mmCIF file of C-alpha atoms in Angstrom:
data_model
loop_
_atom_site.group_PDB
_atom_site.id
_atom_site.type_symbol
_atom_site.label_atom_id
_atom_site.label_comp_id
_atom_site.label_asym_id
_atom_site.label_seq_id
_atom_site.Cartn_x
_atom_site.Cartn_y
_atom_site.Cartn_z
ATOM 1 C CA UNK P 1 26.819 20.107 -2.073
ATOM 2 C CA UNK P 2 27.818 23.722 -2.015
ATOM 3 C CA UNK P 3 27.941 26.268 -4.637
ATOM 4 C CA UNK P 4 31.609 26.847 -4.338
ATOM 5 C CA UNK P 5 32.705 23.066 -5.088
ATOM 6 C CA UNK P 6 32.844 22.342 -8.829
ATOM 7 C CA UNK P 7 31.127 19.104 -10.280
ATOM 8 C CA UNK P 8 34.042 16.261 -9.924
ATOM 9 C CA UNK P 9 34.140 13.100 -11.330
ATOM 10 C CA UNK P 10 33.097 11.384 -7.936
ATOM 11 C CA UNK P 11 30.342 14.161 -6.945
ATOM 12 C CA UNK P 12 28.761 12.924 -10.746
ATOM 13 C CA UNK P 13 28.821 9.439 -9.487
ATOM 14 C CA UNK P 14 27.637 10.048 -5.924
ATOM 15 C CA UNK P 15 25.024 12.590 -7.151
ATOM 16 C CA UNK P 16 23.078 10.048 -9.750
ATOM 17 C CA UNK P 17 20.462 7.929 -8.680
ATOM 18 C CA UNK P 18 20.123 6.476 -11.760
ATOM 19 C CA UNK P 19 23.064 5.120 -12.826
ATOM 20 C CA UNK P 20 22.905 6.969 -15.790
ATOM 21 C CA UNK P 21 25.813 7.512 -18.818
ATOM 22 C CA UNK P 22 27.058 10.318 -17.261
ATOM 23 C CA UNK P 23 27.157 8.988 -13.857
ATOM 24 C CA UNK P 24 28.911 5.519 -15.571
ATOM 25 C CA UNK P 25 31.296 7.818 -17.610
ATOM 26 C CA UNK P 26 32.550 9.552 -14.107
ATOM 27 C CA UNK P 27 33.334 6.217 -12.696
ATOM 28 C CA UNK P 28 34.856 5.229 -15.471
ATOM 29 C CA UNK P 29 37.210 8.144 -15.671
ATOM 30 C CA UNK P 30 38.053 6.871 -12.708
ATOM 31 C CA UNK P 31 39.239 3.377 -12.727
ATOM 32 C CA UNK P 32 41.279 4.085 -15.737
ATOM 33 C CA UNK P 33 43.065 6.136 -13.714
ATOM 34 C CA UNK P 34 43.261 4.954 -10.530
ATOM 35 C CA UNK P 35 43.576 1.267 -11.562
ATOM 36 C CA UNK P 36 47.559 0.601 -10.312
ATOM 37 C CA UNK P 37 46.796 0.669 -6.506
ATOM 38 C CA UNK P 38 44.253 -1.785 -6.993
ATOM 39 C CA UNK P 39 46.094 -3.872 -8.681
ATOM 40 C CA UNK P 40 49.483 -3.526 -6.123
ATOM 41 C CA UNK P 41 46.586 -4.204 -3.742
ATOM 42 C CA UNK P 42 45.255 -7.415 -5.270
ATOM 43 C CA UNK P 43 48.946 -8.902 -5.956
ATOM 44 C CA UNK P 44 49.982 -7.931 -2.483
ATOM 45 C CA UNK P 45 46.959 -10.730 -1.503
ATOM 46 C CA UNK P 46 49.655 -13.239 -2.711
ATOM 47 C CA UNK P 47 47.243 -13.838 -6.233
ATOM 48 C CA UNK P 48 50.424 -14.195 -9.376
ATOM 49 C CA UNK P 49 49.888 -11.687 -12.290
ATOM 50 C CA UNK P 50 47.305 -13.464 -14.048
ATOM 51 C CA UNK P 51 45.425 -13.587 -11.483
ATOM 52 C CA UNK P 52 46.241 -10.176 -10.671
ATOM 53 C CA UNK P 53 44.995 -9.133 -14.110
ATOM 54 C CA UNK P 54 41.608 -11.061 -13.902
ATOM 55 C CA UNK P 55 40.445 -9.662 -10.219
ATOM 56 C CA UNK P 56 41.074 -6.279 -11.514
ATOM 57 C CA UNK P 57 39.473 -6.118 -14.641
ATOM 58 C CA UNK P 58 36.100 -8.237 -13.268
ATOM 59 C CA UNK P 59 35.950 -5.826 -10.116
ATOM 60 C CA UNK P 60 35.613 -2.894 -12.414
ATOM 61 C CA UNK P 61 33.335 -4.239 -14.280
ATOM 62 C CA UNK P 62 31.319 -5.761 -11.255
ATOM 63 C CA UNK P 63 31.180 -1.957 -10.444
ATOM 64 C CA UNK P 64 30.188 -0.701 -13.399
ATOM 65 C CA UNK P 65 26.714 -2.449 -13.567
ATOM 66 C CA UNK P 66 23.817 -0.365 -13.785
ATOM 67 C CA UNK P 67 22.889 -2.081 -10.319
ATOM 68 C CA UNK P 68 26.078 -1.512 -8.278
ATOM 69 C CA UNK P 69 25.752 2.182 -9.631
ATOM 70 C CA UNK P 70 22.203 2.643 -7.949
ATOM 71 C CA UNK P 71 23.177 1.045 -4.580
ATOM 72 C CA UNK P 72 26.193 3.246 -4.266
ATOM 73 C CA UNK P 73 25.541 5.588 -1.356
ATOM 74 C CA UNK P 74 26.259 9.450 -1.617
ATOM 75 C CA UNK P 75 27.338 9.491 2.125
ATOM 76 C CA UNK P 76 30.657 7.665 1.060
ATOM 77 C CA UNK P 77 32.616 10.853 0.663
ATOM 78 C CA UNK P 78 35.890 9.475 -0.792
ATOM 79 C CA UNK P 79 36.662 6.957 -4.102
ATOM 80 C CA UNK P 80 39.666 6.125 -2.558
ATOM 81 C CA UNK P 81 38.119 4.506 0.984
ATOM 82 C CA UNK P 82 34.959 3.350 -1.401
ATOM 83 C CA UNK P 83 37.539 1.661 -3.620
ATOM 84 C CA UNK P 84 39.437 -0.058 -0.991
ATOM 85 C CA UNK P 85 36.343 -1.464 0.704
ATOM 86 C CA UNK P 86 34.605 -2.049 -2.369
ATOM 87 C CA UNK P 87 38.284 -3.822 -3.580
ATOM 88 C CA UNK P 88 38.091 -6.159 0.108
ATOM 89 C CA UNK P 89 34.331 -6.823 -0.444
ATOM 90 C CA UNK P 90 34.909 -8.508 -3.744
ATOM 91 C CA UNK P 91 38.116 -10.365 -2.640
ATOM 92 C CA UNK P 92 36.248 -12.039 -0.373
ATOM 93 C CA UNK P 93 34.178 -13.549 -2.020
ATOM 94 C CA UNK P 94 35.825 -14.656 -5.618
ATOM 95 C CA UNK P 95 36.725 -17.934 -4.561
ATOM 96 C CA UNK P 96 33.284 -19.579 -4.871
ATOM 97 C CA UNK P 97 32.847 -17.734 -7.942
ATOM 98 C CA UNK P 98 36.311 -17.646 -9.355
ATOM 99 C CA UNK P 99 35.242 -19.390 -13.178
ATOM 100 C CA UNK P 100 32.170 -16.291 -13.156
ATOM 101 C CA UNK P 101 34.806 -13.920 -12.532
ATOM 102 C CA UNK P 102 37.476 -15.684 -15.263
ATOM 103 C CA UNK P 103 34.645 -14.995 -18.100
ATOM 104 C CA UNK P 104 33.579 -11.574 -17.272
ATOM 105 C CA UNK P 105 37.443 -10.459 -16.752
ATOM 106 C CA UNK P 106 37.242 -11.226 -20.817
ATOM 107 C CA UNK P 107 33.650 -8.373 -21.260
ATOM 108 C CA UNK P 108 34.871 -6.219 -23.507
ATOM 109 C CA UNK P 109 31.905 -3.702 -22.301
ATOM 110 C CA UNK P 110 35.292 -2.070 -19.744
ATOM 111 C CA UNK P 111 38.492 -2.545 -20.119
ATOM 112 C CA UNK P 112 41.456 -1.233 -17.941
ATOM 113 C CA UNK P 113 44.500 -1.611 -19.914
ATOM 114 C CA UNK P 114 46.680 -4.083 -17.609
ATOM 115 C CA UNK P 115 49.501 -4.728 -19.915
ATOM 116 C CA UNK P 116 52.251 -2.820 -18.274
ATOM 117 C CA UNK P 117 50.680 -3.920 -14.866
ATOM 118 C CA UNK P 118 53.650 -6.726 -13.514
ATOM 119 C CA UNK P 119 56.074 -4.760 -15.278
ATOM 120 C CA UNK P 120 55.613 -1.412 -12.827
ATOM 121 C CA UNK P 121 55.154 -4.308 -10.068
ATOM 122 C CA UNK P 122 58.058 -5.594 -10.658
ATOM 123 C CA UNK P 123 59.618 -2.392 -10.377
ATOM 124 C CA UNK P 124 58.425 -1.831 -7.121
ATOM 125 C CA UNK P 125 60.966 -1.097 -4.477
ATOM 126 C CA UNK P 126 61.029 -4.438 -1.504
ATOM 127 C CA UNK P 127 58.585 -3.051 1.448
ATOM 128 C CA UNK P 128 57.373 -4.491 4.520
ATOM 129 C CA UNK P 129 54.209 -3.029 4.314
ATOM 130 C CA UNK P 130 50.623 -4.870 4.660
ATOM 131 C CA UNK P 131 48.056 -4.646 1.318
ATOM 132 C CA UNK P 132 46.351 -1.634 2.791
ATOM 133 C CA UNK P 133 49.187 0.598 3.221
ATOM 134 C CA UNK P 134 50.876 -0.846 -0.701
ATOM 135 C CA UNK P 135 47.243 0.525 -1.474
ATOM 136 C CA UNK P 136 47.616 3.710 0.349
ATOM 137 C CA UNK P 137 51.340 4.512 -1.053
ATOM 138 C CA UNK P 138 50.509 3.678 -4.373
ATOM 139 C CA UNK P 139 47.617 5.883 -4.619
ATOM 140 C CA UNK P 140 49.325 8.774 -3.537
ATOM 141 C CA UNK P 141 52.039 7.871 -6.271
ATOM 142 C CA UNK P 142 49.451 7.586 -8.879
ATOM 143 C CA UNK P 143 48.304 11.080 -7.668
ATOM 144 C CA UNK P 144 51.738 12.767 -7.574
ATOM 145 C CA UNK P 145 52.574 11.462 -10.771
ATOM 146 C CA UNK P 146 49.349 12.478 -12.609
ATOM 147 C CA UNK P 147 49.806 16.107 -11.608
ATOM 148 C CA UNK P 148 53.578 15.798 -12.526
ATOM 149 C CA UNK P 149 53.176 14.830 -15.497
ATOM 150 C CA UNK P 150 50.656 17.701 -16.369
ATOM 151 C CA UNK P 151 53.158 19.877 -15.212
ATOM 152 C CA UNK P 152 55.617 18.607 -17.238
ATOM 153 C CA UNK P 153 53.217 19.357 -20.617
ATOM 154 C CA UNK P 154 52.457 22.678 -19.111
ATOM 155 C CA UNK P 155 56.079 23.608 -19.091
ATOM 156 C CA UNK P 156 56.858 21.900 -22.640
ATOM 157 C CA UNK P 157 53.743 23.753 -24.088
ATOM 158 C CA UNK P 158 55.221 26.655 -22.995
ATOM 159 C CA UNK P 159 58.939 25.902 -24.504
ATOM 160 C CA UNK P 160 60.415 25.451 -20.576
ATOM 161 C CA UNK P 161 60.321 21.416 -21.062
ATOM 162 C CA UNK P 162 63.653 21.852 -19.930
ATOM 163 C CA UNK P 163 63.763 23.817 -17.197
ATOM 164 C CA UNK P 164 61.040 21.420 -15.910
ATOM 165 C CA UNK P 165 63.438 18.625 -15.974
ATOM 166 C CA UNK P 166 66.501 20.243 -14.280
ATOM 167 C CA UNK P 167 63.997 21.689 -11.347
ATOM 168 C CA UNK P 168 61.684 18.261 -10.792
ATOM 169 C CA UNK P 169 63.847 17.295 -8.528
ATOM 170 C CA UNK P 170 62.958 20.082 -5.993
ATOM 171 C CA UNK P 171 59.397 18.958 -6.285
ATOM 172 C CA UNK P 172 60.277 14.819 -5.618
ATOM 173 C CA UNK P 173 63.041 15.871 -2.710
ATOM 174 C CA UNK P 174 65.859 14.704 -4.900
ATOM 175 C CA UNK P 175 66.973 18.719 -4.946
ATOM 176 C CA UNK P 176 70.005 19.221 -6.774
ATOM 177 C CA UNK P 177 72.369 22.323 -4.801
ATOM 178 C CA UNK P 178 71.204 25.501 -6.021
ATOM 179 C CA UNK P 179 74.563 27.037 -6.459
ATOM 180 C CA UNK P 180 76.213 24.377 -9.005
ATOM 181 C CA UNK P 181 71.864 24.840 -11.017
ATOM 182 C CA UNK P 182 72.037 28.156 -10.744
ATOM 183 C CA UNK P 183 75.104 27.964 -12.610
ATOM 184 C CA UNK P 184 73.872 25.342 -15.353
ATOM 185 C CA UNK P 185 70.968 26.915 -15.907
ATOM 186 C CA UNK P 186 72.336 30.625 -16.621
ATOM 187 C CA UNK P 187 70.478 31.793 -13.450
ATOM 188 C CA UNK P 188 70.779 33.883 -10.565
ATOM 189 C CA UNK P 189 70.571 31.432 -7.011
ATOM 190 C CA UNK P 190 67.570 33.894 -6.403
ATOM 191 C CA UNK P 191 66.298 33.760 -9.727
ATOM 192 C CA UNK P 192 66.269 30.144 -9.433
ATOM 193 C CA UNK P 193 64.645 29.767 -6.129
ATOM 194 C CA UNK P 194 61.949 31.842 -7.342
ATOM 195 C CA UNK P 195 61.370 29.705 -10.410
ATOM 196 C CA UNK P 196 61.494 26.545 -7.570
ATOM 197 C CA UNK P 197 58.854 28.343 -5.440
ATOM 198 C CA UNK P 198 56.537 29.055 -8.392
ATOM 199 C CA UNK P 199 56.688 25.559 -9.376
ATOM 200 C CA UNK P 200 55.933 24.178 -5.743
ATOM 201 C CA UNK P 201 52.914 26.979 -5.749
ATOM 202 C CA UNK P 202 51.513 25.311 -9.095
ATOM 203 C CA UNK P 203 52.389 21.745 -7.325
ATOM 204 C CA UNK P 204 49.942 22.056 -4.633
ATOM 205 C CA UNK P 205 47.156 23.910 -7.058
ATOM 206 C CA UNK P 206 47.126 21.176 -9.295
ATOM 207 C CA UNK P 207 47.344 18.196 -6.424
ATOM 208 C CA UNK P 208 44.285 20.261 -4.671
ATOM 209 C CA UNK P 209 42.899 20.061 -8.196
ATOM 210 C CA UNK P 210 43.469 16.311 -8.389
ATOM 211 C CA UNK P 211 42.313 15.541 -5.107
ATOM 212 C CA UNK P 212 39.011 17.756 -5.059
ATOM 213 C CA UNK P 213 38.176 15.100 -8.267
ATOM 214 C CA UNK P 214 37.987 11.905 -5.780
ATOM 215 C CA UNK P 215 35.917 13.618 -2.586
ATOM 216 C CA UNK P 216 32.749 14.492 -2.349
ATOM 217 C CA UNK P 217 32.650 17.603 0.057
ATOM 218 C CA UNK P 218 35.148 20.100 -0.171
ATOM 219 C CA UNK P 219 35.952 19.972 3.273
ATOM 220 C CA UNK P 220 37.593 16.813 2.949
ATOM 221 C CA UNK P 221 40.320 17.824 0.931
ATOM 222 C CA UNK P 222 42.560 19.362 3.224
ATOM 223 C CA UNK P 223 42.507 15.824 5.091
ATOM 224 C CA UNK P 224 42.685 13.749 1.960
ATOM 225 C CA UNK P 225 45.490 15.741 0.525
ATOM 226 C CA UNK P 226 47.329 15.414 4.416
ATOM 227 C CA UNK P 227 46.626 11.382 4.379
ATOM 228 C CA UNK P 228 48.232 12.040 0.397
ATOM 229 C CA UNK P 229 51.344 13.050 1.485
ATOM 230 C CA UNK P 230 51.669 10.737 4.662
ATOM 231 C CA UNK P 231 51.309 7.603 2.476
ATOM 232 C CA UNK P 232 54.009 9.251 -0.384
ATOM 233 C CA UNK P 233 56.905 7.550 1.111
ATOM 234 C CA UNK P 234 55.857 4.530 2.286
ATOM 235 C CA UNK P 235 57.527 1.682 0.100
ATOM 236 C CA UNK P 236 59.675 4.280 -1.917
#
């Protein structure tokens, strides 16, 4: 891996061979936050809530073990195409082992908290799309919103909460016109599109940021944060 790229969460878990804490940790980090797609994913199988809720929870903890650690292979360069095939791998084959799976949904050894899980389902806008692309979109949403919302404490940390919330919407394409914010805001129209072009600048730092956590070479970033954007829309 080259000097330049930072240790990421998924470079920790592609770099151990031992399936060590750290390495466990990493992964970790990452199902907790990246849990929503899978779920979408699983439900979009046709498997109800509970069901849902139980493939979920035993698939992270299926990958979790010490074994599934060691096997994984540093040439898979992304967590979100290891997830999804990982995700398709399992599905397959929980029927003959669906009462295994019902017990070790219940391990408390990892636990994704799956609560609010049908609720944000149910919230989900009707889309004709198949499991793989309700996958794809959803990821990117769980993406977008992770780096929104650390904009949003950014801006509140630094007493502009809400300036934040009158300009979002020129970050989510629901832009309000300039001259009638402007106006609100106490702003010059060039003022303001300054303070809209700073935020966009800090946008794409902090999604590079986000991104560069889930790849394992730095040259895939570019390309992951270009499939990202693609897959944004779909089923909004």
């Amino acid at each position: 891996m080259a000097d330049r790229f930072p240790t990421t969460r998924w470079s920790v878990v592609l770099t151990a061979t031992r399936g060590d804490q750290e390495s466990r940790a990493a992964l970790e980090s990452l199902c907790k936050t990246y849990w929503y797609p899978l779920y979408v994913f699983v439900r979009s199988h046709g498997h109800d809530a509970e069901q849902a809720r139980d493939l979920t929870q035993s698939f992270f903890l299926s990958l979790l073990q010490q074994s599934a650690l060691k096997a994984i292979d540093p040439r898979l360069g992304k967590f979100r195409a290891f997830l999804l095939a990982s995700m398709n791998h399992f599905l397959s084959n929980h029927r003959e082992r669906e009462g295994a799976f019902k017990r070790r949904a219940d391990d408390p050894a990892f636990r994704v908290d799956l609560e609010d899980a049908e609720r944000q389902y149910n919230l989900e806008p009707a889309a004709s799309l198949s499991p793989e692309e309700m996958f794809e979109s959803r990821w990117a949403r769980t993406v977008l919103d992770r780096v929104l919302r650390r904009m949003k404490e950014e801006h509140k940390s630094a007493d502009k909460a809400e300036l934040f919330r009158r300009l979002r919407g020129h970050l989510t394409g629901e832009e309000p016109a300039y001259d009638r914010l402007a106006d609100d805001l106490g702003m010059t129209q060039g003022a303001l599109r300054v303070a809209v072009h700073r935020l966009r600048r800090r946008l794409a730092t902090l999604l590079r940021e986000e991104v560069a956590q889930t790849v394992s070479d730095p040259t895939d970033i570019d390309a992951e944060l270009r499939s990202l954007l693609q897959s944004a829309g779909r089923g909004s």
